[in-house]
Structures are given as structure tokens and as C-alpha cells.
Coordinates of C-alpha atoms in Angstrom, one line a residue:
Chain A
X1 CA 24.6 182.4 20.5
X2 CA 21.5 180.7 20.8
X3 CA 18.4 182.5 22.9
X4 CA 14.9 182.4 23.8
X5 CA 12.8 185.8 23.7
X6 CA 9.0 185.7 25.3
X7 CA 8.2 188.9 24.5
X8 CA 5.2 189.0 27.2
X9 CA 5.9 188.9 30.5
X10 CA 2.2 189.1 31.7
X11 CA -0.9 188.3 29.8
X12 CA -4.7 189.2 31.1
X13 CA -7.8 187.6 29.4
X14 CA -11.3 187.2 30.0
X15 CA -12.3 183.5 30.4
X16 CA -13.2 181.8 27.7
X17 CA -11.4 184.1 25.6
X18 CA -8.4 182.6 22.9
X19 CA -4.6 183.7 24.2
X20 CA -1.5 183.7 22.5
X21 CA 2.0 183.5 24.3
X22 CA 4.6 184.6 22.2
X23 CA 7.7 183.0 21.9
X24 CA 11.0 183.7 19.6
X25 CA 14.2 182.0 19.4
X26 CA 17.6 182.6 17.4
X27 CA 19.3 180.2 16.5
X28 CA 21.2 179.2 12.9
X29 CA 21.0 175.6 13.3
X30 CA 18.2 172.9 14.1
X31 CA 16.6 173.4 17.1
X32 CA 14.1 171.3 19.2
X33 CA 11.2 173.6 20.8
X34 CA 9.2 173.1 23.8
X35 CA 6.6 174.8 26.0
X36 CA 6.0 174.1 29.7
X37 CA 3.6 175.4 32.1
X38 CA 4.7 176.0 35.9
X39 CA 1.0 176.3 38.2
X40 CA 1.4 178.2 41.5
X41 CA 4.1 176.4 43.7
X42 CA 4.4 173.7 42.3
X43 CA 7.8 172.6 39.6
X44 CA 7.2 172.9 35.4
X45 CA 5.8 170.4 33.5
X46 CA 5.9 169.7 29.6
X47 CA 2.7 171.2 27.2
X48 CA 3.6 170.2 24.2
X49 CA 7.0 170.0 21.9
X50 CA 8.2 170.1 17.9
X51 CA 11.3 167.5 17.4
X52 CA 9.9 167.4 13.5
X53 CA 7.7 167.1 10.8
X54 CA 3.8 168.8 11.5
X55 CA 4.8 172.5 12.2
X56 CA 0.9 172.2 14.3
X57 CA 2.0 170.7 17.8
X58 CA -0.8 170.0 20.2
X59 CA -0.6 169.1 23.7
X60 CA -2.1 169.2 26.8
X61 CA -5.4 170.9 28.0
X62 CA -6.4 171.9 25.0
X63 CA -2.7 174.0 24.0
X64 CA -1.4 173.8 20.7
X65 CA 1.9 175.9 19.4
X66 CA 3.0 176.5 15.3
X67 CA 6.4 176.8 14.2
X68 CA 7.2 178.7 12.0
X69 CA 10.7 178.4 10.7
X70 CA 11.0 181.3 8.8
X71 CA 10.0 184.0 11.4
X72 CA 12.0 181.9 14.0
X73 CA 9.1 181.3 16.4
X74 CA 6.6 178.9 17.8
X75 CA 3.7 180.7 19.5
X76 CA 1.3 179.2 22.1
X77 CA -2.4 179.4 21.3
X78 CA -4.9 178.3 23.2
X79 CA -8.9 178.9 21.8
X80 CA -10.9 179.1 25.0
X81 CA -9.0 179.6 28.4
X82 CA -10.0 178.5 32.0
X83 CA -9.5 179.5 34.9
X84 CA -7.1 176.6 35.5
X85 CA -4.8 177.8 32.8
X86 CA -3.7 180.6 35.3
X87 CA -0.2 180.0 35.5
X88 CA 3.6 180.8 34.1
X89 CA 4.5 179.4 31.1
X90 CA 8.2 178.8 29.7
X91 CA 8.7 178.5 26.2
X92 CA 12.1 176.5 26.0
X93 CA 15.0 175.5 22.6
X94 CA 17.4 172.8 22.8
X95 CA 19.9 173.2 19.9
X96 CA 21.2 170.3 17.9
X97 CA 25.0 171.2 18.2
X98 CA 25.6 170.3 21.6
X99 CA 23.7 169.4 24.8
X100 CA 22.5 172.6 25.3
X101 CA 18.8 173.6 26.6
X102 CA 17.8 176.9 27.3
X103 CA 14.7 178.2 28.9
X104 CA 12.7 182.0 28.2
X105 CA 12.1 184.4 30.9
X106 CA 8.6 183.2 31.1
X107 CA 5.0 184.3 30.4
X108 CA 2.4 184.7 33.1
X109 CA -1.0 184.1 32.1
X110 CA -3.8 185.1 34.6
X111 CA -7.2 184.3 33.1
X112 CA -10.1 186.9 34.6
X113 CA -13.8 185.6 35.4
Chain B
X1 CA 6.3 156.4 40.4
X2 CA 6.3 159.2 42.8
X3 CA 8.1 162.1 40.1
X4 CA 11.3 163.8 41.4
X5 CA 11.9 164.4 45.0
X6 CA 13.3 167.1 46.8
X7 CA 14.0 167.9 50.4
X8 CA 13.6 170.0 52.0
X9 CA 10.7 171.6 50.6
X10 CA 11.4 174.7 52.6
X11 CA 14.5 175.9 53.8
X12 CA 15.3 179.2 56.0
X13 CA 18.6 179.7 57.3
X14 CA 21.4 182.7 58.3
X15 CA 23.8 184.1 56.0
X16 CA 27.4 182.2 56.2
X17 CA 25.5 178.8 57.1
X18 CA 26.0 175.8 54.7
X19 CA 23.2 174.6 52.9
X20 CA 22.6 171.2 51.4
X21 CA 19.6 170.6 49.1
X22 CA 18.5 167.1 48.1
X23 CA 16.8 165.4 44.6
X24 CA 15.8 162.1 44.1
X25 CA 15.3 161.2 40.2
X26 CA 12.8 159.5 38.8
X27 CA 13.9 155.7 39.0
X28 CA 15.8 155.0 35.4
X29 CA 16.3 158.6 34.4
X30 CA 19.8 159.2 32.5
X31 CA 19.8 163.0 33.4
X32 CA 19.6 165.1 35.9
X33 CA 19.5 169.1 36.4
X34 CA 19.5 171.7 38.9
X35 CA 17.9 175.1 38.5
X36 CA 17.6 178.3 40.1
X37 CA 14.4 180.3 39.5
X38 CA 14.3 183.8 41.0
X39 CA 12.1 187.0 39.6
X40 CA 14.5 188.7 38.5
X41 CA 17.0 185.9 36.4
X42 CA 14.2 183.8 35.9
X43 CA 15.0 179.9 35.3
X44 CA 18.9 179.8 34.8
X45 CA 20.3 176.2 34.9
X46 CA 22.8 175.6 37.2
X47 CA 24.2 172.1 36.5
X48 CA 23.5 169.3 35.1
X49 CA 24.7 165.4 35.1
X50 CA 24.8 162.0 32.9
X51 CA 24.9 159.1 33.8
X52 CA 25.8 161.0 37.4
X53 CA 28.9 162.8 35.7
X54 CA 28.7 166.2 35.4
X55 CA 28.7 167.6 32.2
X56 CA 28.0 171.2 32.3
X57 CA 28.0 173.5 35.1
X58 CA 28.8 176.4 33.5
X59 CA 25.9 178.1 35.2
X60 CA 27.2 177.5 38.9
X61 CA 27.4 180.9 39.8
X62 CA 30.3 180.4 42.1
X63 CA 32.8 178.7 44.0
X64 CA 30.2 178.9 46.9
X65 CA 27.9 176.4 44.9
X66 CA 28.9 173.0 44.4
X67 CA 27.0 169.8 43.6
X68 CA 27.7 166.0 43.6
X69 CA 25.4 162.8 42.0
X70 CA 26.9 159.9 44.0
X71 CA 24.9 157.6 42.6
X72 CA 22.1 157.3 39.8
X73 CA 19.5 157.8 42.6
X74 CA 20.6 160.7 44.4
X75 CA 22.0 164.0 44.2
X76 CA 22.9 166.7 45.9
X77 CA 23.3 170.8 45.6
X78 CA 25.6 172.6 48.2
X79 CA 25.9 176.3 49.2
X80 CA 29.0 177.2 51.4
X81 CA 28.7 179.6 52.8
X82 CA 25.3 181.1 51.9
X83 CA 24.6 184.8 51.0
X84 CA 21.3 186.3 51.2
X85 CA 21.6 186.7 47.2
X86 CA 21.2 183.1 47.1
X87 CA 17.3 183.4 48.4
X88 CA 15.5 181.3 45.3
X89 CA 13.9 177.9 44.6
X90 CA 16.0 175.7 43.5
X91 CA 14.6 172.7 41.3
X92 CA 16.0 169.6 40.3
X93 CA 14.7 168.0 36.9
X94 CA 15.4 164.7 35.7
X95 CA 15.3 163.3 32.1
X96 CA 14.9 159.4 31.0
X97 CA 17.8 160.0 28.1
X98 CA 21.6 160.8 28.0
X99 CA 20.7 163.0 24.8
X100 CA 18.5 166.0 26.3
X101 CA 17.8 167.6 23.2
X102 CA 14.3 166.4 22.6
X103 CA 13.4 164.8 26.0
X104 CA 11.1 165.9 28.4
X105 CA 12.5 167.2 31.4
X106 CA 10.3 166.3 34.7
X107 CA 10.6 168.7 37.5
X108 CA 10.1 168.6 41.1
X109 CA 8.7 170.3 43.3
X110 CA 11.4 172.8 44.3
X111 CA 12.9 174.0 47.3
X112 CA 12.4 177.7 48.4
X113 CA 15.4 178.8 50.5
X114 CA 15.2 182.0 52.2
X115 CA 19.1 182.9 53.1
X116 CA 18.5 185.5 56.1

């Protein structure tokens, strides 16, 4: 069975300070990965994805995620944060055996003046 | 183009009352998906349609839930009768392929429904 394991479910930092939201998945066959970022009230929208080739994805607002195929994960990095980047962020695997898409539990990042 | 509609926005209503939630996809889109977010399941996806035929809605939790896409512009989520373990926001998400693998999935805004 194929899952996705954020293994934060809240994350403080100072502004200005780098984060990293973890993500995991398990899966035994080619996967597509995706992060999304859901702001207060409002519905999820894409950060960045890997379909193939760079394993360095970057994306919007300054995000940028690494996959790394042999720990099975594909981390969300971000060097500086902002206050904006307060939010819940979903890091998400479709698998390439079926239509199948499945979404993590979710991070939320709250960035501290 | 104005992103995925829903309606209502906001819904409160009494436990055993039918409820009828609303999406509009984005003009073109292939694919279309309803999801329930709630804090303690997080983002589970309910069902979700192609080319406005359901594919897999092996997440409906129950009988009570059922949802139609009569046509490529409009789509529908029903609750009959409603429970107050039903309380989430529910959001539809469309996508501009028939192959959702590596598409982006554009969400709306949600609809919070409050099942008293």
C-alpha cells in the first residue's frame, strides 16, 4: 500500500529563519510528488512538483523540495521564511500504477516575528 | 477564469436534513474531486470523476453521501440524511487532464458545513 507520512504536524520558526517540512512516502513503484500550501480559509494550491529528471524542484515563493529516491522522501525547504508563509502545507504522491493520489496529514508552519 | 466555484460557502443545518453542496470546474477541466478535510482525518478524498463519470469513490464514507457530475460544468455532493459527524469542509478540486497522476489539482474554496 502506498502512503504519505509528514512527520511534523506543527512547525515554529523565527522569521527569516530557513524551515524544513518533512515529508516521506512508501511506495515500490514510480511515484509523482507534489507539495501544496493551504493559507487560512481559503482551498490548497500547488508549490512545486517532481514528475522527473532534476531531483532539485523549485516553486513558488521562494520553496524548493529534493527527492531523494533512496530514503523515499522529498523534503520542503525554504531559506528565509515570511510571515506570509504562515500556513498548512500538504505534501501529496500520485502512484504510476493506477489513478491513485494521496494526500499527508499536513504540516502547519507558523512563522514568529 | 474565475478558479473552481463552490456554493454555498457556508452551510449550517440540523441533523437528519439533506444537504446539497455545489462545484463549478474550471472551464475545460477533465477531472474533478471532492474532499473532506476535518482535524482529525485530515484531507481524505471522497470521489472523484472523468470526463463526468465517476471513477473512484471508494472514499464515500457511506450510503448517506452520494454525488452526481451531470455535465462537464457542474457537479454536485449530497448528504442524506446529515449527522453531526459529517461537520467538515468539503472541497471540490478540478484538474485539466483525464490522467491525474502528474497534474495539478486546483482547489476551491471550500464549503464549511456545520451539521447541528
Amino acid at each position: 500500500a502506498q502512503s504519505v507520512t509528514q512527520l511534523d504536524s506543527q512547525v515554529p520558526v523565527f522569521e527569516e529563519a530557513p524551515v524544513e517540512l518533512r515529508c516521506n512516502y512508501s511506495s515500490s513503484v514510480s511515484v509523482y510528488l507534489f507539495w501544496y500550501v493551504q493559507y487560512p480559509n481559503q482551498g490548497l494550491q500547488l508549490l512545486l512538483k517532481y514528475l522527473s529528471g532534476s531531483t532539485l524542484v523549485k516553486g513558488i515563493n521562494g520553496f524548493e523540495a529534493e527527492f531523494n529516491k533512496s530514503q523515499t522522501s522529498f523534503h520542503l525547504r525554504k531559506p528565509s521564511v515570511h510571515i506570509s508563509d504562515t500556513a498548512e502545507y500538504f505534501c501529496a504522491v500520485s502512484v504510476n500504477t493506477g489513478n491513485q493520489f494521496y494526500f499527508g496529514t499536513g504540516t502547519s508552519l507558523t512563522v514568529i516575528p | 477564469d474565475a478558479g473552481v466555484i463552490q456554493s454555498p460557502r457556508h452551510e449550517v443545518t440540523e441533523m437528519g436534513q439533506e444537504v446539497t453542496l455545489r462545484c463549478k470546474p474550471i472551464s475545460g477541466h477533465n477531472s474533478l474531486f471532492w474532499y473532506r478535510q476535518t482535524m482529525m482525518r485530515g484531507l481524505e478524498l471522497l470521489i472523484y470523476f472523468n470526463n463526468n463519470v465517476p471513477i473512484d469513490d471508494s472514499g464515500m464514507p457511506e450510503d448517506r453521501f452520494s454525488a452526481k457530475m451531470p455535465n462537464a460544468s457542474f457537479s454536485t455532493l449530497k448528504i442524506q440524511p446529515s449527522e453531526p459527524r459529517d461537520s467538515a469542509v468539503y472541497f471540490c478540486a478540478s484538474s485539466p487532464s483525464s490522467t491525474v497522476l502528474y497534474n495539478e489539482q486546483f482547489f476551491g474554496p471550500g464549503t464549511r458545513l456545520t451539521v447541528l
